[in-house]
Amino acid sequence: MIPAVATLLDDGPIPLARAMAIAADHYYAAREPFGPAGDFVTAPEISQMFGELIGLWLADLWQRAGSPADAVLVELGPGRGTLMTDALRAVRRAAPGLAAVPLHLVERSPRLKGMQAQKLAGAVWHDSVETLPGDRPLLLVANEFLDALPLTQFERTEAGWALRRVSRDGWDLALAANPAFIPETMRGALPGSVHERNFAAEALVAGIARRLAVQGGAALFIDYGYAGPALGDTLQAIRNGAFADPLSTLGEADISAHVDFAAMARAAAPHVQLFGPEAQGMFLESIGIGARADALKAMASIETRAEVEAARSRLVSVGAMGRLFQALALVAPGWPAAAGFNRMAR
C-alpha cells in the first residue's frame, strides 16, 4: 500500500472509491502497467487488428454521417498510444478526411502523456472529459477505461446494507447505507452479499451522452463486464500478470472491477441511441476481424500466420476475451446506426 493511502488511513477508514482514486493516480504515474513487461496486456497490445478495426468503425460511422469536417477524435485513457496509432493508420487509408481532424486524449499521468506524444504528435491532452471541445461532434473510444474508475461497494450485514470502506486492517463497514443504492430485488440478500455501483463511470457515461445529444457524434466503450444488476465482488488487482490482494497492493498493482453495462446504458439512455452491449468477439467478427486476419496472413511466414491467428482467437473466442469483454455504442440522435451490433438497445 502506497504512503498516500496509508497516511489517510491513520485518521480512520475511507471509502473504497476514494482509496482507488488516489491509488490509480500513483500507479499510472509511477509504474509501467502495459504489455508483457508490465502488469497486464490489453487488446491493442495483443494485435494491431484491434485498433485498426476500431479506426475503421469510426471512419464508417463518420462517412455515413456526412463526413463532418468539424469532428474531433477522442480517446479516454490511451495507455501507450497503441490503439489510436493503429486506428489512425487504418483511418488514413479509409477516410483521409477523418485522419486530418484534431485528436484529443484524456490522460492524467504525465509519464503516459510523454509516451503517447512519441506516437501521436500534435494531440491535445486533457485531464478530464470536462475540457473536451463543447461545440463539435465527438468520435470517442474508451477501451478498458471504465473498469479502473473508483468503485463503490455495499455489503449486506445482519443489520442491513453497509458501505464498504478500507482500513489499515482490511475491510470496514459503515452501517446504514442509502437503500436507494441497492436494487429492490436485492435488498433482502443474505448477509455477506456484495453489490457494486460505479457512480464515477455512470456519471462519465451520462455526461458524454449529454454532449453527444448536443454536439453530435458517437462513443464506443469496450471493457470486461456484465449486464446487471447483480450481486458479487468483482474487485481485482493484477501485478506482474498475476492476481494480487487489492487492498494490500493499493497503488502498486492494477486495480479494477467488472463494468455493469446495463447501468452504463441506463445512464446514457435518455440522451442517445444505444447499441449493445455486444460481446467483443461478436462485435469484432461483425466488423471484419476475420478478413483483416486473412489479409495479414496472406503474405506472411508460417510463424507470423500462427501469431496472427492466435491473436485473433484470443480477441474473439469465448474462452478468452470474446465473451468476457463487451462493447457498447452511444450514438447521437439523428446519426446513422452503429455497425457491428446485432441489436439496438432501445
Short mmCIF file of C-alpha atoms in Angstrom, two decimals:
data_model
loop_
_atom_site.label_atom_id
_atom_site.label_comp_id
_atom_site.label_asym_id
_atom_site.label_seq_id
_atom_site.Cartn_x
_atom_site.Cartn_y
_atom_site.Cartn_z
CA MET A 1 0.00 0.00 0.00
CA ILE A 2 1.43 3.38 -1.02
CA PRO A 3 2.13 6.04 1.67
CA ALA A 4 -0.55 8.40 0.27
CA VAL A 5 -3.28 5.89 1.11
CA ALA A 6 -1.66 4.65 4.31
CA THR A 7 -1.41 8.19 5.69
CA LEU A 8 -5.10 8.80 5.09
CA LEU A 9 -5.93 5.61 6.97
CA ASP A 10 -4.19 6.97 10.05
CA ASP A 11 -7.32 9.08 10.55
CA GLY A 12 -9.66 6.10 10.12
CA PRO A 13 -11.34 4.09 7.35
CA ILE A 14 -12.01 5.70 3.95
CA PRO A 15 -14.47 4.69 1.22
CA LEU A 16 -13.12 2.25 -1.35
CA ALA A 17 -13.80 4.75 -4.17
CA ARG A 18 -11.54 7.35 -2.55
CA ALA A 19 -8.77 4.83 -1.98
CA MET A 20 -8.97 3.66 -5.59
CA ALA A 21 -8.81 7.19 -6.96
CA ILE A 22 -5.66 8.03 -5.01
CA ALA A 23 -4.05 4.69 -5.79
CA ALA A 24 -4.77 4.96 -9.54
CA ASP A 25 -3.09 8.35 -9.84
CA HIS A 26 0.05 6.97 -8.21
CA TYR A 27 0.02 3.68 -10.13
CA TYR A 28 -0.25 5.12 -13.64
CA ALA A 29 2.27 7.85 -12.87
CA ALA A 30 4.92 5.55 -11.42
CA ARG A 31 4.55 2.05 -12.91
CA GLU A 32 4.54 0.54 -16.40
CA PRO A 33 1.26 -1.37 -16.49
CA PHE A 34 1.00 -2.39 -20.14
CA GLY A 35 2.42 -5.21 -22.22
CA PRO A 36 4.37 -8.39 -21.44
CA ALA A 37 6.82 -6.46 -19.24
CA GLY A 38 4.01 -4.76 -17.31
CA ASP A 39 1.14 -5.98 -15.17
CA PHE A 40 -1.41 -6.78 -17.87
CA VAL A 41 -1.95 -6.90 -21.64
CA THR A 42 -4.83 -5.06 -23.31
CA ALA A 43 -6.44 -5.85 -26.66
CA PRO A 44 -4.48 -3.19 -28.62
CA GLU A 45 -1.23 -4.72 -27.32
CA ILE A 46 -2.31 -8.20 -28.43
CA SER A 47 -2.72 -7.31 -32.09
CA GLN A 48 -2.77 -4.35 -34.47
CA MET A 49 -6.08 -5.74 -35.76
CA PHE A 50 -7.97 -4.42 -32.74
CA GLY A 51 -7.01 -0.77 -33.17
CA GLU A 52 -7.33 -0.94 -36.95
CA LEU A 53 -10.88 -2.24 -36.73
CA ILE A 54 -11.83 0.44 -34.20
CA GLY A 55 -10.45 3.03 -36.61
CA LEU A 56 -12.48 1.60 -39.48
CA TRP A 57 -15.58 1.54 -37.27
CA LEU A 58 -15.14 5.25 -36.54
CA ALA A 59 -14.43 6.04 -40.21
CA ASP A 60 -17.52 4.16 -41.38
CA LEU A 61 -19.82 5.99 -38.98
CA TRP A 62 -18.25 9.37 -39.78
CA GLN A 63 -18.67 8.84 -43.51
CA ARG A 64 -22.30 7.74 -43.20
CA ALA A 65 -22.96 10.81 -41.04
CA GLY A 66 -21.87 13.02 -43.95
CA SER A 67 -18.15 13.31 -43.12
CA PRO A 68 -18.46 16.36 -40.81
CA ALA A 69 -15.21 18.28 -41.15
CA ASP A 70 -15.54 19.83 -37.68
CA ALA A 71 -15.49 16.47 -35.86
CA VAL A 72 -12.78 15.57 -33.35
CA LEU A 73 -11.31 12.19 -32.44
CA VAL A 74 -11.12 11.40 -28.73
CA GLU A 75 -9.64 8.56 -26.72
CA LEU A 76 -10.05 8.11 -22.98
CA GLY A 77 -7.09 6.50 -21.25
CA PRO A 78 -4.88 5.95 -24.31
CA GLY A 79 -2.23 3.93 -22.47
CA ARG A 80 0.91 3.85 -24.60
CA GLY A 81 -0.98 5.20 -27.63
CA THR A 82 -1.11 1.83 -29.36
CA LEU A 83 -4.84 1.71 -30.10
CA MET A 84 -5.01 5.18 -31.62
CA THR A 85 -1.80 4.68 -33.60
CA ASP A 86 -3.26 1.58 -35.22
CA ALA A 87 -6.68 3.21 -35.65
CA LEU A 88 -5.22 6.25 -37.43
CA ARG A 89 -3.22 4.04 -39.77
CA ALA A 90 -6.45 2.40 -40.92
CA VAL A 91 -8.35 5.72 -41.00
CA ARG A 92 -5.75 7.32 -43.28
CA ARG A 93 -6.48 4.66 -45.88
CA ALA A 94 -10.25 4.53 -45.49
CA ALA A 95 -11.16 8.14 -44.68
CA PRO A 96 -8.27 10.61 -45.04
CA GLY A 97 -10.54 13.49 -44.06
CA LEU A 98 -11.17 11.95 -40.66
CA ALA A 99 -7.45 11.36 -40.12
CA ALA A 100 -6.95 15.11 -40.52
CA VAL A 101 -9.31 16.16 -37.71
CA PRO A 102 -7.90 17.15 -34.29
CA LEU A 103 -7.04 14.36 -31.85
CA HIS A 104 -7.86 14.84 -28.17
CA LEU A 105 -6.62 12.47 -25.46
CA VAL A 106 -7.90 12.27 -21.89
CA GLU A 107 -4.96 11.24 -19.71
CA ARG A 108 -3.89 12.26 -16.19
CA SER A 109 -0.50 10.54 -15.99
CA PRO A 110 2.44 12.79 -17.05
CA ARG A 111 4.52 9.67 -17.71
CA LEU A 112 1.93 8.19 -20.08
CA LYS A 113 1.40 11.55 -21.78
CA GLY A 114 5.07 11.51 -22.66
CA MET A 115 4.80 8.03 -24.16
CA GLN A 116 1.68 8.98 -26.12
CA ALA A 117 3.36 12.10 -27.51
CA GLN A 118 6.04 9.96 -29.15
CA LYS A 119 3.39 8.15 -31.22
CA LEU A 120 0.65 10.76 -31.52
CA ALA A 121 2.33 14.06 -32.29
CA GLY A 122 0.01 17.03 -32.39
CA ALA A 123 -2.57 15.61 -29.98
CA VAL A 124 -4.25 17.80 -27.38
CA TRP A 125 -4.28 16.39 -23.83
CA HIS A 126 -6.94 16.78 -21.15
CA ASP A 127 -7.00 15.72 -17.51
CA SER A 128 -10.75 15.05 -17.73
CA VAL A 129 -13.59 14.91 -20.23
CA GLU A 130 -14.87 18.23 -18.91
CA THR A 131 -12.41 20.22 -21.03
CA LEU A 132 -13.07 18.40 -24.33
CA PRO A 133 -14.40 20.65 -27.11
CA GLY A 134 -18.04 21.51 -26.44
CA ASP A 135 -19.16 22.63 -29.88
CA ARG A 136 -18.00 19.87 -32.27
CA PRO A 137 -19.08 16.26 -33.00
CA LEU A 138 -17.11 13.79 -30.90
CA LEU A 139 -15.92 10.42 -32.18
CA LEU A 140 -14.79 8.86 -28.92
CA VAL A 141 -13.36 5.49 -27.96
CA ALA A 142 -12.59 4.14 -24.50
CA ASN A 143 -11.04 0.69 -24.17
CA GLU A 144 -10.57 -0.68 -20.64
CA PHE A 145 -11.21 2.72 -19.12
CA LEU A 146 -14.43 2.37 -17.14
CA ASP A 147 -13.19 -0.66 -15.19
CA ALA A 148 -10.49 1.39 -13.45
CA LEU A 149 -12.74 4.22 -12.27
CA PRO A 150 -13.37 4.44 -8.50
CA LEU A 151 -15.85 1.78 -7.37
CA THR A 152 -18.36 1.78 -4.51
CA GLN A 153 -19.22 -1.49 -2.78
CA PHE A 154 -22.04 -2.30 -0.39
CA GLU A 155 -22.18 -5.36 1.85
CA ARG A 156 -25.26 -6.92 3.41
CA THR A 157 -24.96 -7.42 7.15
CA GLU A 158 -27.40 -8.84 9.69
CA ALA A 159 -28.42 -5.24 10.45
CA GLY A 160 -28.83 -4.14 6.81
CA TRP A 161 -26.73 -2.84 3.94
CA ALA A 162 -23.42 -1.14 4.77
CA LEU A 163 -20.87 0.86 2.81
CA ARG A 164 -17.57 -0.97 2.43
CA ARG A 165 -14.56 1.09 3.50
CA VAL A 166 -10.83 0.47 3.54
CA SER A 167 -8.99 0.42 6.88
CA ARG A 168 -5.46 -0.49 7.95
CA ASP A 169 -6.78 -3.91 8.96
CA GLY A 170 -8.73 -4.59 5.76
CA TRP A 171 -12.43 -4.04 5.18
CA ASP A 172 -14.52 -1.84 7.45
CA LEU A 173 -18.30 -1.49 7.26
CA ALA A 174 -20.20 1.75 7.77
CA LEU A 175 -23.77 0.83 8.57
CA ALA A 176 -26.95 2.35 7.17
CA ALA A 177 -26.05 2.70 3.51
CA ASN A 178 -28.70 4.51 1.47
CA PRO A 179 -31.17 1.76 0.47
CA ALA A 180 -31.89 3.60 -2.78
CA PHE A 181 -28.45 2.47 -3.99
CA ILE A 182 -29.47 -1.19 -3.68
CA PRO A 183 -31.87 -2.65 -6.29
CA GLU A 184 -35.17 -3.52 -4.65
CA THR A 185 -34.89 -7.16 -5.69
CA MET A 186 -31.58 -7.48 -3.83
CA ARG A 187 -32.33 -5.68 -0.60
CA GLY A 188 -33.14 -8.93 1.18
CA ALA A 189 -29.96 -10.71 0.09
CA LEU A 190 -28.10 -12.99 2.51
CA PRO A 191 -25.56 -11.45 4.89
CA GLY A 192 -22.16 -11.29 3.26
CA SER A 193 -23.57 -10.45 -0.16
CA VAL A 194 -21.85 -7.62 -2.04
CA HIS A 195 -23.39 -5.20 -4.53
CA GLU A 196 -21.27 -2.82 -6.62
CA ARG A 197 -22.03 0.58 -8.14
CA ASN A 198 -19.57 2.58 -10.15
CA PHE A 199 -21.03 6.04 -9.72
CA ALA A 200 -17.98 7.64 -11.38
CA ALA A 201 -18.42 5.52 -14.52
CA GLU A 202 -22.18 6.14 -14.65
CA ALA A 203 -21.65 9.89 -14.32
CA LEU A 204 -18.97 9.91 -17.01
CA VAL A 205 -21.10 7.93 -19.48
CA ALA A 206 -24.13 10.13 -18.79
CA GLY A 207 -22.05 13.27 -19.32
CA ILE A 208 -20.70 12.02 -22.63
CA ALA A 209 -24.22 11.05 -23.74
CA ARG A 210 -25.47 14.56 -22.98
CA ARG A 211 -22.61 16.01 -25.02
CA LEU A 212 -23.39 13.75 -27.97
CA ALA A 213 -27.04 14.78 -27.89
CA VAL A 214 -26.00 18.42 -28.31
CA GLN A 215 -22.78 18.15 -30.33
CA GLY A 216 -23.33 15.02 -32.42
CA GLY A 217 -21.02 12.07 -32.78
CA ALA A 218 -20.63 8.66 -31.14
CA ALA A 219 -18.80 6.92 -28.33
CA LEU A 220 -17.61 3.32 -28.19
CA PHE A 221 -16.89 1.72 -24.81
CA ILE A 222 -15.20 -1.68 -24.62
CA ASP A 223 -14.45 -3.32 -21.30
CA TYR A 224 -14.86 -6.52 -19.38
CA GLY A 225 -18.21 -6.70 -17.67
CA TYR A 226 -21.77 -7.95 -17.42
CA ALA A 227 -25.37 -6.80 -17.61
CA GLY A 228 -26.61 -6.17 -14.07
CA PRO A 229 -27.88 -5.60 -11.55
CA ALA A 230 -26.03 -8.40 -9.81
CA LEU A 231 -24.54 -9.49 -6.54
CA GLY A 232 -20.85 -10.27 -6.26
CA ASP A 233 -17.44 -8.82 -5.53
CA THR A 234 -15.53 -8.29 -8.80
CA LEU A 235 -12.77 -6.08 -7.40
CA GLN A 236 -9.39 -7.38 -8.51
CA ALA A 237 -5.73 -6.40 -8.62
CA ILE A 238 -3.15 -7.63 -11.12
CA ARG A 239 0.60 -7.32 -10.64
CA ASN A 240 3.22 -8.82 -12.94
CA GLY A 241 0.49 -10.72 -14.75
CA ALA A 242 -0.86 -12.42 -11.62
CA PHE A 243 -3.74 -11.68 -9.28
CA ALA A 244 -2.87 -9.86 -6.07
CA ASP A 245 -4.70 -8.71 -2.96
CA PRO A 246 -6.47 -5.44 -3.91
CA LEU A 247 -6.14 -3.75 -0.53
CA SER A 248 -2.55 -4.56 0.38
CA THR A 249 -1.29 -3.56 -3.11
CA LEU A 250 -3.22 -0.29 -3.49
CA GLY A 251 -1.18 1.95 -5.80
CA GLU A 252 1.30 -0.83 -6.60
CA ALA A 253 -0.93 -3.01 -8.82
CA ASP A 254 -3.64 -2.51 -11.41
CA ILE A 255 -6.94 -2.40 -9.55
CA SER A 256 -10.24 -2.63 -11.37
CA ALA A 257 -13.71 -4.16 -11.34
CA HIS A 258 -16.13 -5.55 -13.89
CA VAL A 259 -18.34 -2.96 -15.59
CA ASP A 260 -22.13 -3.17 -15.25
CA PHE A 261 -23.05 -2.36 -18.84
CA ALA A 262 -26.75 -2.28 -18.03
CA ALA A 263 -26.06 0.56 -15.58
CA MET A 264 -23.99 2.38 -18.20
CA ALA A 265 -26.81 2.02 -20.73
CA ARG A 266 -29.36 3.35 -18.24
CA ALA A 267 -27.17 6.37 -17.55
CA ALA A 268 -26.96 7.20 -21.27
CA ALA A 269 -30.44 6.17 -22.39
CA PRO A 270 -32.29 9.49 -22.01
CA HIS A 271 -29.93 11.24 -24.40
CA VAL A 272 -28.68 8.98 -27.23
CA GLN A 273 -29.29 5.96 -29.40
CA LEU A 274 -27.85 2.86 -27.69
CA PHE A 275 -26.32 -0.14 -29.46
CA GLY A 276 -25.36 -3.22 -27.47
CA PRO A 277 -23.92 -4.25 -25.21
CA GLU A 278 -22.49 -6.86 -27.56
CA ALA A 279 -19.84 -9.46 -26.75
CA GLN A 280 -16.45 -8.28 -28.00
CA GLY A 281 -15.99 -11.42 -30.08
CA MET A 282 -19.28 -10.94 -31.92
CA PHE A 283 -18.57 -7.24 -32.40
CA LEU A 284 -15.10 -7.79 -33.88
CA GLU A 285 -16.32 -10.59 -36.13
CA SER A 286 -19.13 -8.35 -37.38
CA ILE A 287 -16.77 -5.53 -38.33
CA GLY A 288 -14.31 -7.75 -40.15
CA ILE A 289 -11.58 -9.22 -37.97
CA GLY A 290 -11.67 -12.43 -39.99
CA ALA A 291 -10.98 -10.63 -43.26
CA ARG A 292 -8.27 -8.50 -41.66
CA ALA A 293 -6.57 -11.58 -40.21
CA ASP A 294 -6.67 -13.28 -43.63
CA ALA A 295 -5.07 -10.22 -45.23
CA LEU A 296 -2.26 -10.16 -42.68
CA LYS A 297 -1.62 -13.88 -43.14
CA ALA A 298 -1.70 -13.83 -46.95
CA MET A 299 1.94 -12.81 -47.49
CA ALA A 300 3.31 -13.78 -44.07
CA SER A 301 5.63 -16.53 -42.89
CA ILE A 302 4.27 -19.65 -41.23
CA GLU A 303 5.31 -18.27 -37.83
CA THR A 304 3.61 -14.92 -38.42
CA ARG A 305 0.45 -16.59 -39.70
CA ALA A 306 0.29 -18.60 -36.49
CA GLU A 307 0.77 -15.45 -34.41
CA VAL A 308 -1.99 -13.61 -36.25
CA GLU A 309 -4.42 -16.47 -35.81
CA ALA A 310 -3.54 -16.85 -32.14
CA ALA A 311 -4.17 -13.13 -31.59
CA ARG A 312 -7.50 -13.26 -33.43
CA SER A 313 -8.57 -16.24 -31.35
CA ARG A 314 -7.60 -14.52 -28.11
CA LEU A 315 -9.64 -11.45 -29.02
CA VAL A 316 -12.82 -13.25 -30.15
CA SER A 317 -13.03 -16.72 -28.62
CA VAL A 318 -15.49 -17.44 -25.83
CA GLY A 319 -12.78 -18.96 -23.66
CA ALA A 320 -10.58 -15.86 -23.87
CA MET A 321 -11.72 -12.23 -24.30
CA GLY A 322 -14.58 -12.79 -26.72
CA ARG A 323 -17.42 -13.09 -24.22
CA LEU A 324 -15.97 -11.53 -21.08
CA PHE A 325 -15.45 -8.19 -22.83
CA GLN A 326 -18.46 -6.20 -24.01
CA ALA A 327 -18.93 -3.30 -26.43
CA LEU A 328 -21.48 -0.52 -26.01
CA ALA A 329 -22.02 2.30 -28.51
CA LEU A 330 -23.69 5.65 -27.84
CA VAL A 331 -24.77 7.46 -30.99
CA ALA A 332 -26.17 10.98 -31.22
CA PRO A 333 -29.82 11.38 -32.22
CA GLY A 334 -30.08 11.71 -35.99
CA TRP A 335 -26.77 9.99 -36.64
CA PRO A 336 -26.69 6.65 -38.51
CA ALA A 337 -26.80 3.28 -36.77
CA ALA A 338 -23.58 1.88 -35.35
CA ALA A 339 -22.09 -1.01 -37.30
CA GLY A 340 -21.24 -4.32 -35.67
CA PHE A 341 -24.19 -4.61 -33.29
CA ASN A 342 -26.95 -7.17 -33.65
CA ARG A 343 -29.43 -5.08 -31.76
CA MET A 344 -30.28 -1.56 -30.80
CA ALA A 345 -30.92 -1.28 -27.07
CA ARG A 346 -33.95 0.95 -27.50
#
